[in-house]
C-alpha positions as a printed Julia matrix, in Angstrom:
204×3 Matrix{Float64}:
 110.23   90.45  128.56
 111.5    90.85  125.0
 107.96   90.47  123.62
 106.65   93.14  126.0
 109.47   95.48  124.94
 108.69   94.95  121.23
 104.98   95.61  121.81
 105.85   98.8   123.72
 108.28   99.91  121.0
 105.7    99.29  118.26
 103.1   101.27  120.18
 105.56  104.11  120.68
 106.32  104.23  116.94
 102.61  104.36  116.07
 102.07  107.11  118.63
 104.95  109.14  117.22
 103.54  108.79  113.7
 100.06  109.84  114.8
 101.48  112.82  116.67
 103.61  113.87  113.7
 101.17  116.64  112.77
  99.65  117.41  116.17
 103.08  118.31  117.53
 103.2   121.26  115.14
  99.7   122.7   115.57
 101.21  126.05  116.52
 102.79  126.21  113.04
  99.52  127.04  111.28
 100.06  129.11  108.15
  98.06  132.25  107.42
  96.09  132.64  104.2
  96.65  133.62  101.44
  99.55  131.31  100.56
 101.91  131.32   97.56
 105.66  131.39   96.88
 106.1   128.07   98.68
 109.82  127.81   97.91
 110.53  130.71  100.29
 108.69  129.06  103.21
 110.92  127.53  105.91
 110.33  123.96  107.08
 109.21  123.41  110.67
 110.17  119.72  110.78
 111.75  116.99  108.68
 110.82  113.29  108.48
 112.15  110.35  106.49
 110.06  109.42  103.46
 109.49  106.01  105.05
 107.81  107.56  108.11
 105.7   109.87  105.93
 104.47  107.0   103.76
 103.58  104.99  106.86
 101.75  107.97  108.31
  99.79  108.41  105.07
  99.31  104.65  104.62
 101.16  104.49  101.31
 103.47  101.82  100.02
 106.62  102.71   98.13
 105.54  104.77   95.12
 107.19  106.87   92.45
 108.41  110.36   93.42
 107.56  112.07   90.13
 104.33  113.76   89.03
 101.51  112.05   87.16
  99.06  113.39   84.59
  96.46  114.68   87.07
  96.48  117.51   89.64
  96.04  114.95   92.41
  99.31  113.28   91.44
  98.74  109.7    92.5
 102.49  109.1    92.6
 103.76  110.12   95.99
 107.11  109.37   97.61
 109.66  106.67   97.0
 110.73  105.06  100.27
 113.38  102.84   98.67
 117.0   104.11   98.74
 118.5   104.77   95.32
 121.7   102.9    94.43
 124.03  104.23   91.74
 126.95  102.15   90.51
 130.22  103.39   89.04
 131.6   101.24   86.21
 135.12   99.92   86.57
 137.1    97.37   88.51
 135.46   98.43   91.77
 131.72   99.09   91.89
 130.65  101.62   94.49
 127.06  102.17   95.57
 125.72  105.48   96.84
 122.44  105.32   98.78
 120.2   108.38   98.8
 117.41  108.46  101.38
 115.09  111.45  100.99
 113.66  113.59  103.75
 110.2   115.11  103.57
 109.8   118.55  105.16
 106.68  119.75  106.92
 106.04  123.39  105.97
 103.0   123.93  108.18
  99.29  123.4   108.65
  96.71  125.1   106.42
  93.39  126.23  107.96
  91.01  124.84  105.33
  88.48  122.88  107.44
  87.85  122.33  111.16
  87.06  118.63  110.68
  90.37  117.72  109.01
  94.12  118.2   109.31
  95.51  119.93  106.22
  99.24  120.45  105.81
 101.96  121.11  103.23
 104.84  118.7   102.67
 107.95  119.52  100.67
 110.03  116.9    98.85
 113.1   117.36   96.68
 115.52  115.38   94.56
 118.5   116.41   92.46
 116.37  117.62   89.52
 113.06  118.81   90.98
 111.24  120.2    93.98
 107.61  119.53   94.92
 105.13  120.89   97.47
 102.04  118.82   98.28
  98.88  119.74  100.13
  97.42  116.87  102.16
  94.09  116.47  103.91
  93.72  113.7   106.52
  90.9   112.83  108.88
  91.12  113.17  112.66
  91.76  109.4   112.59
  94.79  109.99  110.34
  93.23  108.61  107.15
  94.53  110.24  103.97
  91.52  111.79  102.2
  92.75  114.32   99.67
  96.02  115.22   97.98
  97.01  118.05   95.64
 100.38  119.08   94.22
 100.73  122.83   94.85
 104.11  123.37   93.21
 106.46  121.44   90.93
 109.67  122.9    89.5
 112.68  121.57   87.61
 116.26  122.58   88.45
 119.75  121.89   87.19
 121.45  122.73   90.48
 120.84  121.58   94.02
 120.07  125.11   95.26
 116.33  125.85   95.4
 116.81  129.32   93.91
 118.06  127.83   90.64
 114.72  126.57   89.32
 114.8   126.39   85.53
 111.15  125.71   84.82
 108.0   125.72   86.96
 105.49  123.17   85.73
 102.9   123.54   88.51
 102.16  126.57   90.65
  99.22  127.58   92.81
  97.83  129.99   95.35
  95.55  129.35   98.31
  93.35  132.44   98.65
  91.78  133.9   101.78
  88.42  132.31  100.9
  90.2   128.89  100.91
  89.99  128.45   97.14
  93.07  126.84   95.57
  94.02  128.48   92.26
  96.02  125.76   90.5
  98.03  126.29   87.26
  99.99  123.82   85.13
 102.3   124.84   82.28
 102.76  121.76   80.12
 105.11  122.93   77.33
 103.0   126.03   76.67
  99.58  124.46   77.23
  98.23  126.26   80.3
  95.63  124.51   82.47
  93.94  126.5    85.23
  91.73  124.8    87.83
  90.02  126.13   90.94
  89.72  123.65   93.81
  87.74  123.72   97.06
  88.0   121.25   99.9
  84.61  119.57  100.3
  82.99  117.97  103.35
  84.51  114.58  102.44
  88.06  115.9   102.61
  88.47  115.77   98.81
  89.68  118.62   96.62
  86.76  119.22   94.25
  87.06  121.16   90.98
  85.11  124.43   90.88
  86.26  125.58   87.43
  88.56  124.31   84.67
  90.03  126.27   81.73
  92.71  125.51   79.14
  94.58  128.03   77.01
  97.63  128.18   74.73
  99.12  125.25   72.83
 102.06  122.88   73.0
 105.28  124.64   71.97
 107.17  121.4    71.32
């Protein structure tokens, strides 16, 4: 009986993961899209569930050197110790917010996820197959902040706009060096570069 219950529970968990996006099909966003920070979340999931849904192991939260940002979400709780006679540990488990679905292609599910920690906020665009295989990933927005409030962003490193023709206009400001890339979702579910320009220079 216990074995049957565990099998049923495992199947229920898989079903809930697979239905994570389908449940919110009525939350499709309208193009064009920008100003992601002002968009309300329609649902919130633990980073562990999101990584399982996207078939990722525990990876770094921060950005990498490419627009695809191979580093995704960290599913391990963070433990911070306080020096002294008694050591206390504070565990921080992040939530990932679903902002909504993006109508980029009829053959795929595309959606925006928002993640935040104490010093930064990030919005990611994901493309998965109808079998829930992660195909493409693009960071739409990345900003640094000194306060917890979203409105107190000190510096925006990555920003983008999804236009009505489904082109993604992606911009990175790396200490004054401005990189602008146009992306289009191709038939494989990957975000392909259409154009690439660089201007300015490093300020420090």
